[in-house]
Amino acid sequence: MYPRLDIDLAKLEENAKTIVDACRADGIDRVFLVVKVLAGDVMTVRRLAGAGFSHLADSRIENLIRFRDIPLPKALMRLPMASEASRVVRDADLSLNSEIDTIRALGAAAVKQGKIHDVILMFDVGDLREGIWHESAYLPVVSATAGTAGIRLAGIGTNLTCYGGVIPDAVNLGALVDIAKTIERELGLKLPIVSGGNSSSVHLLGTHTIPSDINGLRIGEAVFFGRETAYGNPLPAMHRDAFTLYAKLVEAAVKPSFPQGKIGMNSFGEHPDIVDRGLMHRGILAIGRQDVEAANLTPIDARIRIIGASSDHLIVDLRDTGHHVGDVLAFHVDYAGLLRLMTSRYVHKRHRH
Ligand SMILES: *Cc1c(COP(=O)(O)O)cnc(C)c1O
């Protein structure tokens, strides 16, 4: 069945173990496995969950519900909506938070369900996505969180390199540690988890740059693509090709490379910028922007070039490959491509064990 995404579980499992070991060697033992890119793919998550992670994390509660039988505490990565508090408390053991009203809603839901819900308070140390601003007067929020019935303050965390592209370093991770120390000193609260970021912190492992008070990370992309995300460098001894996309040619013909006729908008309302390269051996694949953006695919045969896509068709320059209609072409995918492919119900998933 095509299009088809192959998922190499053995490679992913090796990546997962390599990351957990590297974290442990740096004194980090609260490593969350963040699987939001898998859109709730239970088979893959089950295989990775045994690699030594402390928590299983996703940004959507719908996915955590699917992971109910996997024996790891569940953590919700996107800040909850107060309106979903009871679902969050039911299906997640822990959530990341920055708003006291939401935390109070979670506490009320937890009391009603006879549960204690763990909260990690997020602090923004410069990237400007989620978190309490680190230079604000944060102690009242921390103390109100710790004092909310049904809530346990499980720790603090920060998130970097997501919106602003800010790279984790000794300064901004140091700011997180200062907050932890201030909370302990001023409020007398012990924080079991101090979570120092995502795959963009992985390049610091083994460099003695991560402050020793940081004992947690939340890792997704490094496991799935074997690279750190501060600079995009490959990580040694990790697999970068665990995912491969296969799509089928439904047309292969020699045609001009430049459209004939008066040119307006394409099917996505964009004005195409097309270069005339003369006659071209053009192929059309049965996959489109509903499933993946062309920019997130790389043909494995380096001779082939992607030249455009509409919602259901991907157009390629087949050059001198001699491919015919019915042939299958293979592509590497990146993180953003994987996210869309996993979400598309039109893409068949095959797990290789
Ligand atoms: C997605 C996410 C992560 C994991 O990010 P990667 O770059 O995939 O490692 C960690 N923390 C939060 C809050 C996230 O949303």
Short mmCIF file of C-alpha atoms and ligand atoms in Angstrom, two decimals:
data_model
loop_
_atom_site.label_atom_id
_atom_site.label_comp_id
_atom_site.label_asym_id
_atom_site.label_seq_id
_atom_site.Cartn_x
_atom_site.Cartn_y
_atom_site.Cartn_z
CA MET A 1 0.00 0.00 0.00
CA TYR A 2 1.28 3.42 -0.99
CA PRO A 3 2.09 6.02 0.09
CA ARG A 4 3.82 4.18 2.92
CA LEU A 5 5.99 5.32 5.79
CA ASP A 6 8.42 2.72 7.12
CA ILE A 7 9.37 3.00 10.81
CA ASP A 8 12.50 1.11 11.86
CA LEU A 9 11.82 0.25 15.47
CA ALA A 10 15.22 -1.35 16.11
CA LYS A 11 17.02 1.86 15.06
CA LEU A 12 14.71 4.01 17.17
CA GLU A 13 15.20 1.77 20.19
CA GLU A 14 18.99 2.03 19.85
CA ASN A 15 18.71 5.82 19.59
CA ALA A 16 16.54 5.91 22.70
CA LYS A 17 19.03 3.87 24.73
CA THR A 18 21.96 5.99 23.53
CA ILE A 19 20.22 9.20 24.65
CA VAL A 20 19.19 7.80 28.04
CA ASP A 21 22.78 6.61 28.66
CA ALA A 22 24.26 9.98 27.65
CA CYS A 23 21.86 11.77 30.00
CA ARG A 24 22.63 9.43 32.89
CA ALA A 25 26.36 9.92 32.39
CA ASP A 26 25.70 13.64 32.99
CA GLY A 27 23.64 13.04 36.14
CA ILE A 28 20.30 13.50 34.37
CA ASP A 29 17.86 10.75 35.33
CA ARG A 30 14.47 12.44 34.81
CA VAL A 31 14.41 12.01 31.05
CA PHE A 32 10.98 12.45 29.45
CA LEU A 33 10.39 10.70 26.11
CA VAL A 34 8.42 13.23 24.02
CA VAL A 35 6.46 11.45 21.29
CA LYS A 36 4.12 14.15 19.95
CA VAL A 37 5.56 13.75 16.43
CA LEU A 38 4.14 10.19 16.28
CA ALA A 39 0.48 11.29 16.47
CA GLY A 40 -0.33 8.55 18.97
CA ASP A 41 1.38 5.57 17.27
CA VAL A 42 1.14 3.06 20.12
CA MET A 43 3.33 0.36 18.54
CA THR A 44 6.35 2.65 18.22
CA VAL A 45 5.86 4.26 21.61
CA ARG A 46 5.57 0.89 23.34
CA ARG A 47 8.92 -0.18 21.87
CA LEU A 48 10.68 3.03 23.01
CA ALA A 49 9.10 3.27 26.44
CA GLY A 50 11.31 0.52 27.88
CA ALA A 51 14.59 2.31 27.12
CA GLY A 52 14.92 3.85 30.60
CA PHE A 53 12.88 7.08 30.43
CA SER A 54 11.21 8.42 33.58
CA HIS A 55 8.04 9.74 31.87
CA LEU A 56 6.14 9.38 28.59
CA ALA A 57 5.23 12.81 27.24
CA ASP A 58 2.92 14.16 24.53
CA SER A 59 1.40 17.54 23.81
CA ARG A 60 -2.11 16.20 23.25
CA ILE A 61 -4.28 14.43 25.79
CA GLU A 62 -5.90 12.34 22.98
CA ASN A 63 -2.52 10.66 22.46
CA LEU A 64 -1.84 10.07 26.16
CA ILE A 65 -5.18 8.25 26.37
CA ARG A 66 -3.93 5.84 23.69
CA PHE A 67 -0.80 5.16 25.79
CA ARG A 68 -2.81 4.24 28.90
CA ASP A 69 -1.46 0.67 29.06
CA ILE A 70 2.20 1.67 28.70
CA PRO A 71 3.76 1.47 32.18
CA LEU A 72 5.33 4.95 32.49
CA PRO A 73 3.90 8.07 34.15
CA LYS A 74 2.25 10.29 31.49
CA ALA A 75 3.20 13.95 31.10
CA LEU A 76 1.29 16.58 29.11
CA MET A 77 3.70 18.97 27.35
CA ARG A 78 1.33 21.67 26.05
CA LEU A 79 -0.05 23.96 28.73
CA PRO A 80 -3.53 22.61 29.53
CA MET A 81 -6.74 24.52 28.84
CA ALA A 82 -8.60 25.03 32.11
CA SER A 83 -11.67 23.65 30.33
CA GLU A 84 -9.94 20.25 29.87
CA ALA A 85 -8.72 20.04 33.49
CA SER A 86 -10.68 16.93 34.39
CA ARG A 87 -9.45 15.03 31.30
CA VAL A 88 -5.87 16.14 32.04
CA VAL A 89 -6.05 14.91 35.61
CA ARG A 90 -7.65 11.65 34.52
CA ASP A 91 -5.21 10.79 31.71
CA ALA A 92 -1.96 12.56 32.64
CA ASP A 93 0.01 12.16 35.86
CA LEU A 94 1.91 15.39 35.32
CA SER A 95 1.51 18.55 33.27
CA LEU A 96 3.65 21.58 32.45
CA ASN A 97 2.01 24.83 33.59
CA SER A 98 2.52 28.58 33.86
CA GLU A 99 -0.93 29.96 34.80
CA ILE A 100 -2.20 29.81 38.38
CA ASP A 101 -5.89 29.80 37.34
CA THR A 102 -5.29 26.68 35.24
CA ILE A 103 -3.36 25.06 38.10
CA ARG A 104 -6.31 25.76 40.44
CA ALA A 105 -8.69 24.16 37.91
CA LEU A 106 -6.40 21.10 37.78
CA GLY A 107 -6.30 21.00 41.59
CA ALA A 108 -10.10 21.13 41.85
CA ALA A 109 -10.41 18.31 39.28
CA ALA A 110 -7.80 16.26 41.14
CA VAL A 111 -9.59 16.65 44.47
CA LYS A 112 -12.85 15.57 42.80
CA GLN A 113 -11.15 12.47 41.35
CA GLY A 114 -9.30 11.68 44.57
CA LYS A 115 -5.91 12.16 42.89
CA ILE A 116 -2.76 14.21 43.30
CA HIS A 117 -1.67 15.83 40.01
CA ASP A 118 2.00 16.70 39.51
CA VAL A 119 2.83 20.13 38.10
CA ILE A 120 6.09 21.34 36.62
CA LEU A 121 6.10 25.13 36.60
CA MET A 122 7.63 26.40 33.39
CA PHE A 123 9.98 29.40 33.39
CA ASP A 124 10.81 31.41 30.28
CA VAL A 125 14.53 32.26 30.38
CA GLY A 126 14.54 33.99 26.99
CA ASP A 127 13.04 31.94 24.13
CA LEU A 128 9.59 33.53 24.51
CA ARG A 129 7.35 30.53 24.13
CA GLU A 130 5.75 29.25 27.36
CA GLY A 131 6.71 29.96 30.94
CA ILE A 132 6.70 32.52 33.74
CA TRP A 133 9.14 35.26 32.79
CA HIS A 134 12.32 34.66 34.78
CA GLU A 135 12.76 38.31 35.76
CA SER A 136 9.22 38.63 37.13
CA ALA A 137 8.17 38.34 40.78
CA TYR A 138 7.44 34.62 40.54
CA LEU A 139 7.50 33.48 44.18
CA PRO A 140 3.78 34.14 44.88
CA VAL A 141 2.78 31.88 41.93
CA VAL A 142 5.16 29.15 43.10
CA SER A 143 3.86 29.28 46.63
CA ALA A 144 0.21 29.33 45.44
CA THR A 145 0.91 26.28 43.26
CA ALA A 146 2.49 24.36 46.12
CA GLY A 147 -0.47 25.33 48.32
CA THR A 148 -3.19 24.21 45.88
CA ALA A 149 -5.12 21.18 47.14
CA GLY A 150 -4.76 18.21 44.77
CA ILE A 151 -1.51 19.57 43.28
CA ARG A 152 2.08 18.53 43.99
CA LEU A 153 4.80 20.88 42.79
CA ALA A 154 7.01 18.27 41.08
CA GLY A 155 9.55 20.76 39.84
CA ILE A 156 10.41 23.53 37.43
CA GLY A 157 11.49 23.52 33.81
CA THR A 158 12.32 25.65 30.82
CA ASN A 159 11.90 25.33 27.10
CA LEU A 160 14.37 26.75 24.58
CA THR A 161 14.99 26.87 20.82
CA CYS A 162 11.28 26.55 20.02
CA TYR A 163 10.11 30.07 19.17
CA GLY A 164 13.03 32.46 19.53
CA GLY A 165 15.73 29.98 18.54
CA VAL A 166 17.60 30.70 21.79
CA ILE A 167 20.34 28.10 22.41
CA PRO A 168 20.71 26.57 25.89
CA ASP A 169 23.95 27.58 27.60
CA ALA A 170 25.48 28.00 31.04
CA VAL A 171 23.81 31.45 31.37
CA ASN A 172 20.16 30.60 30.66
CA LEU A 173 20.35 27.16 32.32
CA GLY A 174 22.10 28.94 35.18
CA ALA A 175 19.07 31.26 35.42
CA LEU A 176 16.82 28.19 35.81
CA VAL A 177 19.06 26.82 38.57
CA ASP A 178 19.00 30.22 40.33
CA ILE A 179 15.19 30.07 40.31
CA ALA A 180 15.29 26.56 41.83
CA LYS A 181 17.68 27.75 44.55
CA THR A 182 15.59 30.84 45.27
CA ILE A 183 12.45 28.70 45.61
CA GLU A 184 14.21 26.31 47.99
CA ARG A 185 15.70 29.15 50.06
CA GLU A 186 12.69 31.50 50.20
CA LEU A 187 9.84 28.98 50.34
CA GLY A 188 11.60 25.94 51.80
CA LEU A 189 10.33 23.78 48.90
CA LYS A 190 12.34 20.83 47.53
CA LEU A 191 11.99 20.42 43.77
CA PRO A 192 12.30 16.79 42.63
CA ILE A 193 12.67 17.75 38.95
CA VAL A 194 14.64 20.61 37.37
CA SER A 195 14.07 20.10 33.64
CA GLY A 196 16.60 21.85 31.42
CA GLY A 197 14.99 21.73 27.99
CA ASN A 198 14.60 19.55 24.91
CA SER A 199 16.80 18.13 22.12
CA SER A 200 18.48 21.51 21.82
CA SER A 201 20.19 20.83 25.17
CA VAL A 202 21.61 17.51 23.97
CA HIS A 203 24.74 19.10 22.46
CA LEU A 204 25.74 20.09 26.01
CA LEU A 205 25.81 16.49 27.27
CA GLY A 206 29.37 15.45 28.07
CA THR A 207 30.71 19.04 27.92
CA HIS A 208 30.38 19.78 31.67
CA THR A 209 28.22 22.82 30.81
CA ILE A 210 24.90 21.61 32.21
CA PRO A 211 24.68 22.83 35.83
CA SER A 212 24.66 19.89 38.24
CA ASP A 213 21.33 21.00 39.74
CA ILE A 214 19.59 20.18 36.47
CA ASN A 215 18.41 16.57 36.62
CA GLY A 216 15.87 16.46 33.78
CA LEU A 217 15.47 16.82 30.01
CA ARG A 218 12.51 16.26 27.67
CA ILE A 219 13.65 14.60 24.46
CA GLY A 220 11.88 13.98 21.16
CA GLU A 221 13.73 14.83 17.95
CA ALA A 222 17.14 13.53 19.11
CA VAL A 223 15.60 10.07 19.57
CA PHE A 224 13.74 10.11 16.24
CA PHE A 225 16.40 11.71 14.03
CA GLY A 226 19.71 11.20 15.86
CA ARG A 227 20.55 14.90 15.91
CA GLU A 228 20.73 17.73 18.40
CA THR A 229 18.57 20.73 17.53
CA ALA A 230 20.60 23.74 18.68
CA TYR A 231 22.84 23.55 15.60
CA GLY A 232 21.28 20.58 13.78
CA ASN A 233 24.40 18.42 14.04
CA PRO A 234 24.22 14.62 13.84
CA LEU A 235 24.88 12.81 17.10
CA PRO A 236 27.61 10.18 17.03
CA ALA A 237 26.52 6.53 17.00
CA MET A 238 22.89 7.38 16.33
CA HIS A 239 20.60 6.52 13.42
CA ARG A 240 19.32 9.37 11.28
CA ASP A 241 17.31 7.21 8.87
CA ALA A 242 14.71 5.42 10.98
CA PHE A 243 11.87 6.79 8.81
CA THR A 244 11.56 6.30 5.04
CA LEU A 245 8.67 7.39 2.83
CA TYR A 246 7.68 5.41 -0.29
CA ALA A 247 5.36 6.85 -2.93
CA LYS A 248 4.24 5.58 -6.32
CA LEU A 249 4.57 7.23 -9.74
CA VAL A 250 1.16 7.66 -11.35
CA GLU A 251 2.54 9.50 -14.39
CA ALA A 252 5.99 9.71 -16.01
CA ALA A 253 6.31 11.71 -19.21
CA VAL A 254 8.54 14.10 -21.10
CA LYS A 255 6.96 17.57 -21.00
CA PRO A 256 8.17 21.16 -21.01
CA SER A 257 9.44 22.53 -17.68
CA PHE A 258 7.75 25.90 -18.16
CA PRO A 259 3.93 26.21 -18.15
CA GLN A 260 2.18 27.14 -21.39
CA GLY A 261 -0.37 29.97 -21.22
CA LYS A 262 -1.08 33.04 -19.11
CA ILE A 263 0.09 32.36 -15.50
CA GLY A 264 -2.02 33.20 -12.42
CA MET A 265 -2.20 31.41 -9.05
CA ASN A 266 -1.56 27.74 -8.25
CA SER A 267 -4.00 25.53 -6.32
CA PHE A 268 -2.80 26.97 -2.99
CA GLY A 269 -3.27 30.60 -4.05
CA GLU A 270 0.48 31.10 -4.48
CA HIS A 271 2.17 32.63 -7.51
CA PRO A 272 4.54 29.94 -8.81
CA ASP A 273 8.14 30.88 -9.51
CA ILE A 274 9.08 28.43 -12.25
CA VAL A 275 12.41 28.26 -14.11
CA ASP A 276 12.47 27.18 -17.78
CA ARG A 277 14.83 24.19 -18.02
CA GLY A 278 13.64 22.99 -21.43
CA LEU A 279 12.14 19.54 -21.91
CA MET A 280 12.01 17.47 -18.73
CA HIS A 281 11.31 13.84 -17.73
CA ARG A 282 8.56 14.67 -15.24
CA GLY A 283 7.01 12.31 -12.71
CA ILE A 284 3.87 12.63 -10.59
CA LEU A 285 3.66 10.76 -7.28
CA ALA A 286 0.45 9.86 -5.47
CA ILE A 287 1.06 11.92 -2.33
CA GLY A 288 0.55 15.64 -1.69
CA ARG A 289 0.52 18.56 0.67
CA GLN A 290 -2.35 17.06 2.63
CA ASP A 291 0.20 14.42 3.71
CA VAL A 292 3.53 16.28 3.72
CA GLU A 293 5.20 19.47 2.44
CA ALA A 294 7.71 18.98 -0.35
CA ALA A 295 10.32 20.99 1.57
CA ASN A 296 10.39 18.29 4.26
CA LEU A 297 11.30 15.46 1.86
CA THR A 298 14.67 14.48 0.35
CA PRO A 299 14.75 11.93 -2.48
CA ILE A 300 17.12 9.09 -1.58
CA ASP A 301 18.22 8.91 -5.23
CA ALA A 302 20.17 12.18 -5.40
CA ARG A 303 19.50 12.55 -9.13
CA ILE A 304 15.79 13.15 -8.51
CA ARG A 305 14.59 16.68 -7.73
CA ILE A 306 11.25 17.71 -6.23
CA ILE A 307 9.79 20.56 -8.27
CA GLY A 308 6.37 21.16 -6.75
CA ALA A 309 3.29 19.81 -5.05
CA SER A 310 -0.45 20.35 -4.79
CA SER A 311 -2.78 18.83 -2.21
CA ASP A 312 -2.65 15.29 -3.65
CA HIS A 313 0.22 15.29 -6.18
CA LEU A 314 3.99 15.61 -5.81
CA ILE A 315 5.83 16.55 -9.01
CA VAL A 316 9.46 15.48 -9.52
CA ASP A 317 12.15 15.89 -12.15
CA LEU A 318 13.17 12.29 -12.85
CA ARG A 319 16.28 13.37 -14.80
CA ASP A 320 18.00 10.33 -16.38
CA THR A 321 16.78 7.75 -13.84
CA GLY A 322 14.60 5.99 -16.43
CA HIS A 323 11.70 5.57 -13.98
CA HIS A 324 8.31 4.48 -15.32
CA VAL A 325 4.75 4.84 -14.13
CA GLY A 326 4.18 2.31 -11.33
CA ASP A 327 7.72 2.65 -9.93
CA VAL A 328 8.13 3.50 -6.27
CA LEU A 329 10.42 6.36 -5.13
CA ALA A 330 11.93 6.62 -1.64
CA PHE A 331 12.46 9.75 0.48
CA HIS A 332 14.13 10.74 3.73
CA VAL A 333 11.88 12.90 5.89
CA ASP A 334 12.64 15.54 8.52
CA TYR A 335 10.82 16.22 11.81
CA ALA A 336 8.19 18.54 10.33
CA GLY A 337 7.62 16.08 7.49
CA LEU A 338 7.22 13.18 9.92
CA LEU A 339 4.70 15.18 11.97
CA ARG A 340 2.41 15.67 8.96
CA LEU A 341 2.93 12.13 7.59
CA MET A 342 2.06 10.53 10.94
CA THR A 343 -1.02 12.74 11.20
CA SER A 344 -2.24 11.88 7.68
CA ARG A 345 -4.59 8.91 7.68
CA TYR A 346 -3.89 8.51 3.96
CA VAL A 347 -0.30 7.40 4.61
CA HIS A 348 0.08 3.71 5.43
CA LYS A 349 2.50 3.01 8.32
CA ARG A 350 4.71 -0.10 8.32
CA HIS A 351 6.71 -1.01 11.43
CA ARG A 352 9.95 -2.91 10.87
CA HIS A 353 10.85 -4.91 13.97
C1 LIG B 1 8.13 19.09 21.96
C2 LIG B 1 8.60 19.44 23.31
C3 LIG B 1 9.77 18.88 23.79
C4 LIG B 1 10.65 17.96 22.96
O1 LIG B 1 11.28 18.70 21.95
P1 LIG B 1 12.35 18.01 20.96
O2 LIG B 1 12.98 19.17 20.27
O3 LIG B 1 11.57 17.15 20.03
O4 LIG B 1 13.29 17.24 21.79
C5 LIG B 1 10.16 19.21 25.07
N1 LIG B 1 9.44 20.05 25.83
C6 LIG B 1 8.28 20.61 25.40
C7 LIG B 1 7.55 21.54 26.29
C8 LIG B 1 7.84 20.32 24.12
O5 LIG B 1 6.69 20.87 23.68
#
